């Protein structure tokens, strides 16, 4: 039977690439993000392959998350796969120079937003005794790097929530796993550096970073394994990257 996936953060980067990969695997889509125009363009692009529904909301808005998910058309109410992907870093500062609004954004989006969306979708998975949740963490959820403090904390929280979800949903046969990418060239650094695109571009200069499609391919592989196989935790790095702080730029791009 055709499955339905809800992807948060589908307007850009990893989420958008995952929507495209899923459409090629004949998985119906609920694509989410704040930039509705981008969702509409993606819907047009993919609707010849699968059914695509748009939900435009800010994951920080608890009421909007629950009302949007409560208002899904019948054909989209049974969500088999949840990709908790929406998130970003805001700023790259020492803890003493950190901006409190940036801290709020990262905790509210990357942690609380993921929880709000999950809270709305898990009950139906429990009822079905079936479902698959993939949480997009980060290498920043496995190690802390200079100036990464609160972003790293938010992704460590995703790592812990992923493990907690897997334990608590185990009685219901729900698959839960996380994918933790290293450096992926998306709009991530443009957001982190608040529109300083040159600084953002420099992050990915001098080596061959991951592309969003690399992560999307892996997510598609994970969700298409036989149901008794749960890929629980996966770190994916560009070959040039050994850790958050060690990137070999001698190889070139
Ligand atoms: P992008 O900036 O390209 O995409 C971020 C996505 O998140 C957008 O679709 C954006 O949609 C959505 N989003 C951000 N804030 C909100 C919000 N408040 N409400 C709803 N949606 C929101 O970055 P990536 O694709 O790289 O990031 C996707 C995930 O991957 C994030 O969780 C990130 O932390 C993680 N990651 C990224 C890595 C990288 O190097 N790029 C490495 C490791 C992990 P919109 O703005 O339209 O709302
Ligand atoms: C994004 C990768 O290294 O900027 O999570 O934290 S990094």
CSV table of C-alpha atoms in Angstrom, one decimal, residues 9-226:
chain,number,residue,atom,x,y,z
A,9,UNK,CA,11.5,21.8,6.8
A,10,UNK,CA,10.7,20.7,3.2
A,11,UNK,CA,11.2,24.2,1.7
A,12,UNK,CA,14.9,23.8,1.5
A,13,UNK,CA,18.0,21.6,1.9
A,14,UNK,CA,17.7,18.1,3.3
A,15,UNK,CA,13.9,18.2,3.7
A,16,UNK,CA,13.2,19.3,0.2
A,17,UNK,CA,15.7,16.7,-1.2
A,18,UNK,CA,14.0,14.0,0.9
A,19,UNK,CA,10.5,15.0,-0.5
A,20,UNK,CA,11.9,14.6,-4.0
A,21,UNK,CA,13.5,11.2,-3.1
A,22,UNK,CA,10.3,10.0,-1.5
A,23,UNK,CA,8.2,11.0,-4.5
A,24,UNK,CA,10.5,8.8,-6.7
A,25,UNK,CA,9.7,5.9,-4.2
A,26,UNK,CA,6.0,6.5,-4.6
A,27,UNK,CA,5.5,7.8,-1.1
A,28,UNK,CA,2.7,10.4,-0.7
A,29,UNK,CA,3.8,13.6,1.0
A,30,UNK,CA,2.8,16.2,3.5
A,31,UNK,CA,5.4,18.9,3.1
A,32,UNK,CA,5.8,21.5,5.8
A,33,UNK,CA,7.6,24.8,6.3
A,34,UNK,CA,6.9,28.5,6.7
A,35,UNK,CA,7.6,29.6,3.1
A,36,UNK,CA,4.3,28.5,1.5
A,37,UNK,CA,5.4,29.7,-2.0
A,38,UNK,CA,8.3,27.2,-2.0
A,39,UNK,CA,5.9,24.5,-0.8
A,40,UNK,CA,3.6,25.3,-3.7
A,41,UNK,CA,6.4,25.1,-6.2
A,42,UNK,CA,7.5,21.7,-4.8
A,43,UNK,CA,3.9,20.5,-4.8
A,44,UNK,CA,3.6,21.4,-8.5
A,45,UNK,CA,6.9,19.6,-9.3
A,46,UNK,CA,6.0,16.4,-7.5
A,47,UNK,CA,2.2,16.0,-8.0
A,48,UNK,CA,2.6,14.1,-11.2
A,49,UNK,CA,4.4,11.4,-9.2
A,50,UNK,CA,2.5,11.3,-5.9
A,51,UNK,CA,-0.2,13.0,-3.9
A,52,UNK,CA,1.2,16.1,-2.1
A,53,UNK,CA,-0.4,18.1,0.6
A,54,UNK,CA,1.0,21.4,2.0
A,55,UNK,CA,1.0,22.5,5.6
A,56,UNK,CA,2.5,25.9,6.3
A,57,UNK,CA,3.3,26.6,10.0
A,58,UNK,CA,6.0,27.6,12.3
A,59,UNK,CA,7.0,24.6,14.4
A,60,UNK,CA,7.4,26.9,17.4
A,61,UNK,CA,3.7,27.7,17.4
A,62,UNK,CA,2.2,24.9,19.5
A,63,UNK,CA,-1.4,25.9,18.6
A,64,UNK,CA,-0.7,26.1,14.9
A,65,UNK,CA,1.1,22.7,14.9
A,66,UNK,CA,-1.9,20.9,16.5
A,67,UNK,CA,-4.6,22.7,14.5
A,68,UNK,CA,-2.8,22.2,11.2
A,69,UNK,CA,-2.3,18.5,11.9
A,70,UNK,CA,-5.8,18.1,13.1
A,71,UNK,CA,-7.1,19.6,9.8
A,72,UNK,CA,-5.5,17.1,7.5
A,73,UNK,CA,-7.8,15.8,4.7
A,74,UNK,CA,-8.8,12.2,5.2
A,75,UNK,CA,-6.5,10.9,2.5
A,76,UNK,CA,-3.5,12.3,4.5
A,77,UNK,CA,-4.5,11.5,8.0
A,78,UNK,CA,-2.7,8.2,8.2
A,79,UNK,CA,0.9,9.2,8.5
A,80,UNK,CA,3.3,6.3,8.2
A,81,UNK,CA,6.6,8.2,8.2
A,82,UNK,CA,7.6,11.3,10.1
A,83,UNK,CA,10.8,13.1,9.2
A,84,UNK,CA,11.6,15.6,12.0
A,85,UNK,CA,14.0,17.7,10.0
A,86,UNK,CA,13.0,21.4,10.5
A,87,UNK,CA,15.8,23.2,12.3
A,88,UNK,CA,18.7,25.5,12.0
A,89,UNK,CA,21.6,27.0,13.8
A,90,UNK,CA,21.3,30.7,14.7
A,91,UNK,CA,24.6,32.4,15.3
A,92,UNK,CA,28.1,31.0,16.1
A,93,UNK,CA,29.3,32.8,19.2
A,94,UNK,CA,31.0,32.0,22.5
A,95,UNK,CA,28.6,31.4,25.4
A,96,UNK,CA,29.6,34.7,26.9
A,97,UNK,CA,28.8,36.6,23.7
A,98,UNK,CA,25.7,34.5,22.7
A,99,UNK,CA,22.5,36.2,21.7
A,100,UNK,CA,19.5,35.2,23.9
A,101,UNK,CA,17.1,35.4,20.9
A,102,UNK,CA,19.3,33.0,19.0
A,103,UNK,CA,19.3,30.6,22.0
A,104,UNK,CA,15.5,30.8,22.1
A,105,UNK,CA,15.2,30.1,18.4
A,106,UNK,CA,17.4,27.0,18.5
A,107,UNK,CA,15.8,25.5,21.6
A,108,UNK,CA,12.3,26.4,20.4
A,109,UNK,CA,12.7,25.2,16.8
A,110,UNK,CA,15.1,22.3,17.0
A,111,UNK,CA,13.9,20.8,20.3
A,112,UNK,CA,10.4,22.0,21.2
A,113,UNK,CA,9.2,22.2,17.6
A,114,UNK,CA,10.3,18.6,17.0
A,115,UNK,CA,8.4,17.6,20.2
A,116,UNK,CA,5.2,19.5,19.2
A,117,UNK,CA,5.1,17.8,15.8
A,118,UNK,CA,5.8,14.4,17.2
A,119,UNK,CA,3.2,14.8,19.9
A,120,UNK,CA,0.5,15.4,17.2
A,121,UNK,CA,1.5,12.4,15.1
A,122,UNK,CA,2.5,9.7,17.5
A,123,UNK,CA,-1.0,8.8,18.8
A,124,UNK,CA,-2.1,7.6,15.4
A,125,UNK,CA,1.0,5.5,15.0
A,126,UNK,CA,0.3,4.0,18.4
A,127,UNK,CA,-3.2,3.2,17.4
A,128,UNK,CA,-1.9,1.6,14.2
A,129,UNK,CA,0.9,-0.2,16.0
A,130,UNK,CA,3.1,0.9,13.2
A,131,UNK,CA,5.1,3.9,12.0
A,132,UNK,CA,8.5,5.2,11.4
A,133,UNK,CA,10.0,8.4,12.9
A,134,UNK,CA,13.4,9.7,11.7
A,135,UNK,CA,14.9,12.5,13.7
A,136,UNK,CA,17.5,14.6,11.9
A,137,UNK,CA,20.2,15.2,14.5
A,138,UNK,CA,23.7,16.3,13.7
A,139,UNK,CA,27.4,15.6,14.4
A,140,UNK,CA,26.7,18.6,16.7
A,141,UNK,CA,24.5,16.2,18.7
A,142,UNK,CA,27.5,13.9,19.2
A,143,UNK,CA,30.3,16.3,20.0
A,144,UNK,CA,30.6,20.0,21.0
A,145,UNK,CA,32.7,22.4,19.0
A,146,UNK,CA,33.9,25.9,19.8
A,147,UNK,CA,31.1,28.5,19.6
A,148,UNK,CA,28.6,25.7,18.9
A,149,UNK,CA,27.4,25.6,22.6
A,150,UNK,CA,23.6,26.1,22.3
A,151,UNK,CA,23.2,24.6,18.8
A,152,UNK,CA,25.2,21.6,20.0
A,153,UNK,CA,22.9,21.4,23.1
A,154,UNK,CA,19.8,21.4,20.9
A,155,UNK,CA,21.1,18.6,18.8
A,156,UNK,CA,22.3,16.6,21.9
A,157,UNK,CA,18.7,17.0,23.0
A,158,UNK,CA,17.5,15.6,19.7
A,159,UNK,CA,19.9,12.6,20.2
A,160,UNK,CA,18.4,12.0,23.7
A,161,UNK,CA,14.8,12.5,22.5
A,162,UNK,CA,15.5,10.0,19.7
A,163,UNK,CA,16.7,7.4,22.1
A,164,UNK,CA,13.8,8.1,24.5
A,165,UNK,CA,11.2,7.8,21.7
A,166,UNK,CA,12.7,4.5,20.6
A,167,UNK,CA,12.3,3.1,24.2
A,168,UNK,CA,8.8,4.5,24.8
A,169,UNK,CA,7.4,3.5,21.4
A,170,UNK,CA,9.0,0.1,21.5
A,171,UNK,CA,5.8,-1.6,22.8
A,172,UNK,CA,3.9,-0.3,19.8
A,173,UNK,CA,6.2,-1.6,17.1
A,174,UNK,CA,7.1,1.9,15.9
A,175,UNK,CA,10.5,2.3,14.3
A,176,UNK,CA,12.6,5.3,15.6
A,177,UNK,CA,16.0,6.3,14.4
A,178,UNK,CA,18.2,9.4,13.9
A,179,UNK,CA,20.5,10.5,11.1
A,180,UNK,CA,23.4,12.8,12.2
A,181,UNK,CA,24.9,14.6,9.2
A,182,UNK,CA,28.2,16.4,9.2
A,183,UNK,CA,28.7,19.4,6.8
A,184,UNK,CA,25.9,19.5,4.2
A,185,UNK,CA,25.8,22.4,1.8
A,186,UNK,CA,22.3,23.8,2.2
A,187,UNK,CA,20.9,27.2,3.4
A,188,UNK,CA,21.9,26.1,6.9
A,189,UNK,CA,24.9,28.5,7.1
A,190,UNK,CA,23.1,31.3,5.4
A,191,UNK,CA,20.6,31.1,8.3
A,192,UNK,CA,23.3,30.7,10.9
A,193,UNK,CA,25.1,33.8,9.6
A,194,UNK,CA,21.9,35.7,9.2
A,195,UNK,CA,22.2,36.4,5.5
A,196,UNK,CA,26.0,36.9,5.3
A,197,UNK,CA,26.1,34.7,2.2
A,198,UNK,CA,29.9,35.1,1.7
A,199,UNK,CA,30.6,33.8,5.2
A,200,UNK,CA,28.1,31.0,4.6
A,201,UNK,CA,29.8,30.0,1.3
A,202,UNK,CA,33.2,29.9,2.9
A,203,UNK,CA,32.1,27.1,5.2
A,204,UNK,CA,31.9,24.8,2.2
A,205,UNK,CA,34.9,26.1,0.3
A,206,UNK,CA,38.1,24.0,-0.3
A,207,UNK,CA,36.5,20.5,0.2
A,208,UNK,CA,33.6,18.5,-1.2
A,209,UNK,CA,30.8,18.8,1.3
A,210,UNK,CA,27.7,16.6,1.5
A,211,UNK,CA,24.8,17.5,-0.7
A,212,UNK,CA,21.3,17.4,0.6
A,213,UNK,CA,20.6,14.6,-1.9
A,214,UNK,CA,23.3,12.5,-0.2
A,215,UNK,CA,21.3,12.6,3.0
A,216,UNK,CA,18.0,12.2,1.2
A,217,UNK,CA,19.2,9.0,-0.5
A,218,UNK,CA,20.1,7.6,2.9
A,219,UNK,CA,16.8,8.5,4.4
A,220,UNK,CA,15.0,6.8,1.4
A,221,UNK,CA,17.2,3.7,2.0
A,222,UNK,CA,16.3,3.7,5.7
A,223,UNK,CA,12.5,3.9,5.2
A,224,UNK,CA,12.5,1.3,2.5
A,225,UNK,CA,14.1,-1.5,4.6
A,226,UNK,CA,11.9,-4.4,5.6
